[in-house]
CSV table of C-alpha atoms and ligand atoms in Angstrom, one decimal:
chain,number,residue,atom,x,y,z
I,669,UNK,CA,91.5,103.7,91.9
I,670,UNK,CA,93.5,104.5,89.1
I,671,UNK,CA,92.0,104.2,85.1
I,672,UNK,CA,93.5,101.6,82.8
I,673,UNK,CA,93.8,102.9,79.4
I,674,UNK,CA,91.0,102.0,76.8
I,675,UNK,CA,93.1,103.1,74.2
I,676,UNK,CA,96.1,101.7,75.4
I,677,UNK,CA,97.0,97.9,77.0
I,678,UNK,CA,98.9,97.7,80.4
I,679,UNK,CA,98.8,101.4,80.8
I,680,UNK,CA,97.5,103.2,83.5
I,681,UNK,CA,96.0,106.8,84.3
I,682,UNK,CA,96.8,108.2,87.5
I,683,UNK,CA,93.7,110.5,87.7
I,684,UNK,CA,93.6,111.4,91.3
I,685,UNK,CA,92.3,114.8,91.5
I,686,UNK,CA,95.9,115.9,93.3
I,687,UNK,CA,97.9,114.9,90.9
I,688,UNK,CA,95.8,116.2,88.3
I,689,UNK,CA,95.6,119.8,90.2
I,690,UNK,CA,99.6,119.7,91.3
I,691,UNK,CA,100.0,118.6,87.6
I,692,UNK,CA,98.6,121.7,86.2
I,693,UNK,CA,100.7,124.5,87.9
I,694,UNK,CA,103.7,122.3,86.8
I,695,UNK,CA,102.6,122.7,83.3
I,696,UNK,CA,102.1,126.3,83.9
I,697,UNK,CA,105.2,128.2,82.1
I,698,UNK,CA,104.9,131.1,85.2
I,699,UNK,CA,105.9,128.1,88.0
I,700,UNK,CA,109.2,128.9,89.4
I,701,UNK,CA,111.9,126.6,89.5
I,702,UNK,CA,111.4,125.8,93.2
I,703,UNK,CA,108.0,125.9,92.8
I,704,UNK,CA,108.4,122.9,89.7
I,705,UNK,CA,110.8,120.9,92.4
I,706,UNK,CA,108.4,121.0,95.1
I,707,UNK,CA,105.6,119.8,93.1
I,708,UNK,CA,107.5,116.9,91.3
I,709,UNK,CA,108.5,115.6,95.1
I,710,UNK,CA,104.7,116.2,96.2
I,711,UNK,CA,103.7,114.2,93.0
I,712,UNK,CA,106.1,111.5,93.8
I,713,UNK,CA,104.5,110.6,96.7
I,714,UNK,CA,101.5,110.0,95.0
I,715,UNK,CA,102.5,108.4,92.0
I,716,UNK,CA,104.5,105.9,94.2
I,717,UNK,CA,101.3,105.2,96.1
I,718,UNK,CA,99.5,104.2,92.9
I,719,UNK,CA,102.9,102.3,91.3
I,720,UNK,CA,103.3,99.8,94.5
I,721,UNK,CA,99.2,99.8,95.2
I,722,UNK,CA,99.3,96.0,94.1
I,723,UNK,CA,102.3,94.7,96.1
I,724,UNK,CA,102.2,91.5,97.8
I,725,UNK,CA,102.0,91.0,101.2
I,726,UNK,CA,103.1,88.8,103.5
I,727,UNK,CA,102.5,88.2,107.3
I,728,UNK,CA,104.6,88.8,110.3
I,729,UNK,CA,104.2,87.7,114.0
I,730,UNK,CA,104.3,90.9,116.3
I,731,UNK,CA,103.2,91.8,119.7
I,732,UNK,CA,101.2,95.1,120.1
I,733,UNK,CA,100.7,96.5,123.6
I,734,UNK,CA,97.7,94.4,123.6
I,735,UNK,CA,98.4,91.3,122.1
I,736,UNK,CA,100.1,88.9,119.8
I,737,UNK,CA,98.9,89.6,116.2
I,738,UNK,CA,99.6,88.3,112.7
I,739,UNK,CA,100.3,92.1,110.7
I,740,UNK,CA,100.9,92.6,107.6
I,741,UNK,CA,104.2,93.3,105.7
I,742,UNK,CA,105.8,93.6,102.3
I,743,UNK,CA,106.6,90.4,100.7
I,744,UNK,CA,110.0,89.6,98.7
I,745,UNK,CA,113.1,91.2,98.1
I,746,UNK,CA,113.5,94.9,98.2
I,747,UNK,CA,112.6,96.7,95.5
I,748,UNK,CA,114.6,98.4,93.2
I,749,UNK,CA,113.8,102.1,91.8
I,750,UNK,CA,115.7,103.1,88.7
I,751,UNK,CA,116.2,106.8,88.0
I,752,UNK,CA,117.3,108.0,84.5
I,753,UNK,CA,119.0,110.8,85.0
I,754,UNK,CA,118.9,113.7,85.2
I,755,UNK,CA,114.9,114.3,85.6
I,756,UNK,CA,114.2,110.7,87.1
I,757,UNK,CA,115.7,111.7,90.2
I,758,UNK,CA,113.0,114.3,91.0
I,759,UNK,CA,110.9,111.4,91.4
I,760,UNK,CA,113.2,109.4,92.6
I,761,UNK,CA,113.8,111.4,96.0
I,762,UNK,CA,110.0,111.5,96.9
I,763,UNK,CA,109.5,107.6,96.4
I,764,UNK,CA,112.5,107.2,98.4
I,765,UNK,CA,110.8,109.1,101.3
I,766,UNK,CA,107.9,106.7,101.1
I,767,UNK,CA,110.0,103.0,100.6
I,768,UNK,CA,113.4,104.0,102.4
I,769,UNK,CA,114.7,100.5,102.0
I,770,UNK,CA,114.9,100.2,98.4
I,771,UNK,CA,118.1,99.6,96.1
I,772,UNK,CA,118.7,102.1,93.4
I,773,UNK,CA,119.9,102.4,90.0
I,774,UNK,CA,121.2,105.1,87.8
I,775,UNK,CA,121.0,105.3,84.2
I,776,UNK,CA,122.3,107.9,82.9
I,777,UNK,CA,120.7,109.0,79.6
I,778,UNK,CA,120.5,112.1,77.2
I,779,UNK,CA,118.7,112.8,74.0
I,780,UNK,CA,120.6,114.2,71.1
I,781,UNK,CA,118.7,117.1,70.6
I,782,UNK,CA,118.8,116.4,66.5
I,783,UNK,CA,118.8,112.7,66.5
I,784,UNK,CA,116.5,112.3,69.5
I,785,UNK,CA,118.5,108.9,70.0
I,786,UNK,CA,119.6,108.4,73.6
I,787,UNK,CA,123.1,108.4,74.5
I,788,UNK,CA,124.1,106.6,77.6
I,789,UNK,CA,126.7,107.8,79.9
I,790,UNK,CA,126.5,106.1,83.2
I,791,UNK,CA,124.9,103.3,84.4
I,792,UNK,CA,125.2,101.8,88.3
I,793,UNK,CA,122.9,99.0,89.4
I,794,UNK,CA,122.7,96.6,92.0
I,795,UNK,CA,124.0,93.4,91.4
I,796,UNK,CA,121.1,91.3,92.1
I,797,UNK,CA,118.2,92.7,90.3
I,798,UNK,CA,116.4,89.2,88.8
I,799,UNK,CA,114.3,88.3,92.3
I,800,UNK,CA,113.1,92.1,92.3
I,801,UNK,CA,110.5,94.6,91.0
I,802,UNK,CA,112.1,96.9,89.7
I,803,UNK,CA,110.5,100.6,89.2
I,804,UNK,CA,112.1,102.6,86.5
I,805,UNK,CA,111.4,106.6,87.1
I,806,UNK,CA,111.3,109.5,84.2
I,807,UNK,CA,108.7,112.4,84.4
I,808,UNK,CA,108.8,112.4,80.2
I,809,UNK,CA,108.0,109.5,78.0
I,810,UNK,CA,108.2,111.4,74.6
I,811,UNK,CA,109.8,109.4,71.5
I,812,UNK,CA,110.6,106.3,74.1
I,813,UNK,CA,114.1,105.8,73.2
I,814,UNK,CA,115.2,107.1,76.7
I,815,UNK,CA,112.8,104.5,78.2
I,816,UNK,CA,113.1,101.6,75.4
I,817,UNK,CA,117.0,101.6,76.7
I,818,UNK,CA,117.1,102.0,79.9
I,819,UNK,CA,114.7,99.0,80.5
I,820,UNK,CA,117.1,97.3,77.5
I,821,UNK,CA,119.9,97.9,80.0
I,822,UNK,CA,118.2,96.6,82.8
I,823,UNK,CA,117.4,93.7,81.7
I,824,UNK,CA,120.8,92.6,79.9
I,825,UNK,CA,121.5,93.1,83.5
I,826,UNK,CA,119.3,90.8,84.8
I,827,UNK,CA,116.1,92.6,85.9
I,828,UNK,CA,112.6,90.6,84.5
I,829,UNK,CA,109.9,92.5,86.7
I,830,UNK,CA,109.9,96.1,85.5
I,831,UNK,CA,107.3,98.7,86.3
I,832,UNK,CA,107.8,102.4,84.4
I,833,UNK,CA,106.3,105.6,86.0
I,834,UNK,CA,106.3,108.6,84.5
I,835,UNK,CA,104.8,112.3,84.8
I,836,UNK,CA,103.9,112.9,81.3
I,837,UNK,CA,103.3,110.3,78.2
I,838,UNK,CA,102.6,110.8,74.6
I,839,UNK,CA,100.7,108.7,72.6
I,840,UNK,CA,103.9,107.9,70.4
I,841,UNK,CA,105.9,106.8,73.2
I,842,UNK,CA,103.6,104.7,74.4
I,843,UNK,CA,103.2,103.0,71.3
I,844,UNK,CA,106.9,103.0,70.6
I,845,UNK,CA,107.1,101.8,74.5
I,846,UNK,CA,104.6,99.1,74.6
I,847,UNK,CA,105.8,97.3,71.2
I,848,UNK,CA,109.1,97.0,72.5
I,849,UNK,CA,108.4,95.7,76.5
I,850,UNK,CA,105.5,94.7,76.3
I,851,UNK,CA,105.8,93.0,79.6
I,852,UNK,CA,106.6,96.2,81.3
I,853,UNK,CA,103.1,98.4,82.6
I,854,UNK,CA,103.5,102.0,81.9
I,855,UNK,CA,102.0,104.1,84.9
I,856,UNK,CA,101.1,108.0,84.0
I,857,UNK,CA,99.7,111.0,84.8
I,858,UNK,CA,98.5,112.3,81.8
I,859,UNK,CA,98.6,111.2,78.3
I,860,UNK,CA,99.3,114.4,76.5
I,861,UNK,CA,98.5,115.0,72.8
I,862,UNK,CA,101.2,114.3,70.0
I,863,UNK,CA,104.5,115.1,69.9
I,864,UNK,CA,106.1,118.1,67.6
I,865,UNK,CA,109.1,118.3,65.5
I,866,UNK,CA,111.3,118.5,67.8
I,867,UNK,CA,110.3,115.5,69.8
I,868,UNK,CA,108.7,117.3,73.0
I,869,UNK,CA,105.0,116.2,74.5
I,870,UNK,CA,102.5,118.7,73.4
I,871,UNK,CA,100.8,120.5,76.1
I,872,UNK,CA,103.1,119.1,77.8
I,873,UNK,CA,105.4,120.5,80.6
I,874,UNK,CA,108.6,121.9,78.5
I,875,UNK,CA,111.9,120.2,79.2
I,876,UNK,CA,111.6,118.9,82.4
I,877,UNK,CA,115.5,118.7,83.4
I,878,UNK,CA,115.6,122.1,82.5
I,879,UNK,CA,112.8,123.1,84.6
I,880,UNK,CA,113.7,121.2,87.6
I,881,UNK,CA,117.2,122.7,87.7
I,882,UNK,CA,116.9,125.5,86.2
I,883,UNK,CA,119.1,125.1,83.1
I,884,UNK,CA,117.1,127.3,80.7
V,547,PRP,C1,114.3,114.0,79.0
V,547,PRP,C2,113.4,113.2,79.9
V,547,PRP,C3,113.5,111.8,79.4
V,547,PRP,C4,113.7,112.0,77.9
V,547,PRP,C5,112.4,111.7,77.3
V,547,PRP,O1,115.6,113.9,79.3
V,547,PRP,O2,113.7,113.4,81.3
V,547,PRP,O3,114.7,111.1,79.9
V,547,PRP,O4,114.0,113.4,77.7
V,547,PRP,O5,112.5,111.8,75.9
V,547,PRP,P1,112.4,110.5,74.9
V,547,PRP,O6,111.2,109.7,75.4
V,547,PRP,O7,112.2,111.1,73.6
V,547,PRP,O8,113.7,109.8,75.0
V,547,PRP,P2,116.8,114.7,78.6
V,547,PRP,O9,117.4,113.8,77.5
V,547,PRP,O10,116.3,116.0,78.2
V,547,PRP,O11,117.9,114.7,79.7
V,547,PRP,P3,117.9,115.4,81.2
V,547,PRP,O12,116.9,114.6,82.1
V,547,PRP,O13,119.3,115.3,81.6
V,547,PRP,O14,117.4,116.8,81.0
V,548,URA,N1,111.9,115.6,77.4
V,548,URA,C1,111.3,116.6,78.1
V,548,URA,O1,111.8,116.9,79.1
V,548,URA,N2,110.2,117.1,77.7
V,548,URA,C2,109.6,116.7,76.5
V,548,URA,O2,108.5,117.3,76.2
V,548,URA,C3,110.2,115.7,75.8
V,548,URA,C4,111.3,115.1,76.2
């Protein structure tokens, strides 16, 4: 099972020893490029596992070669997953894999590298998000402000049940997370150190857009 924080309300550890391993050699500065994109999409899969662990569940009639039985099955709408770009979407692709049916939204985010405010430059959603958990997807969490507003966004635009995964979290963004939604749990990986100067998680991973695509 996953660790709730003692330092930290409604946030949770992922500790499962294959994240934790897969987590490492992304940290590693030798990992290639498609080495870091694998591992994200492996880590996905996991991570989504933990995020939807306490979905409810409903009951459907079906007939197995046997007999007629009353099986289990998600219960509500579909969910939504929200990626903010450009990073997000390595998780993004792997949780599609394991919940094909759900909606997505793009936000479309980027720090300014002096600033470290978020600028927003795209944002598509669906229409009907209040009836639906919505998981929002970053690997970083490192001042917040990428975080604080894309939830912001989401719920001018109607979402009310958020969930927000990431890969990496630092103890400043969590705070700066968690006093601004604090309805919204905060699922992790790690919670890293402090941040430096310039606003990256130390250990940490580096940039992670960068590192996914290649752009450094
Ligand atoms: C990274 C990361 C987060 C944000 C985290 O994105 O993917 O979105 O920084 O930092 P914060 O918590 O201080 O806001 P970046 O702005 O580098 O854009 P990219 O994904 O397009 O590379
Ligand atoms: N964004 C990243 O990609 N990495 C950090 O360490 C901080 C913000």
């Amino acid at each position: 099972m996953p660790t709730p924080s003692t330092s930290h309300a409604n946030v949770t550890v992922i500790d499962h020893p294959l994240v934790q391993h897969k987590l490492t050699i992304m940290r590693d500065k030798q990992t290639s490029t498609a080495s870091f994109r694998r591992l994200l999409r492996e880590i996905s899969l996991l991570l989504c596992y933990e995020v939807t662990r306490n979905l409810e569940l409903t009951t459907l009639e079906i007939e197995t070669p046997l007999e007629a039985m009353q099986a289990p099955v998600l219960a509500g709408k579909k969910l939504v997953f929200a990626s903010i770009l450009r990073a997000g979407n390595g998780l993004l692709e792997g949780m599609l894999d394991l919940v094909p049916s759900a909606r997505v939204a793009h936000v479309g985010l980027y720090r300014d590298h002096k600033t470290l405010e978020a600028i927003e430059y795209y944002f598509k959603a669906p229409d009907d998000m209040s009836n639906r958990l919505v998981i929002v997807v970053d690997p970083m969490l490192a001042t917040a402000n990428s975080a604080t507003a894309a939830i912001e966004k989401l719920k001018e635009r109607g979402a009310t049940n958020l969930r927000f995964l990431c890969l990496l979290a630092a103890p400043e963004g969590i705070d700066a997370f968690t006093t601004a939604h604090p309805d919204v749990p905060v699922y992790t990986a790690a919670i890293d150190s402090h941040l430096n100067e310039k606003g990256y998680i130390v250990p940490g991973l580096g940039d992670a857009g960068d590192r996914m695509y290649g752009t450094k």
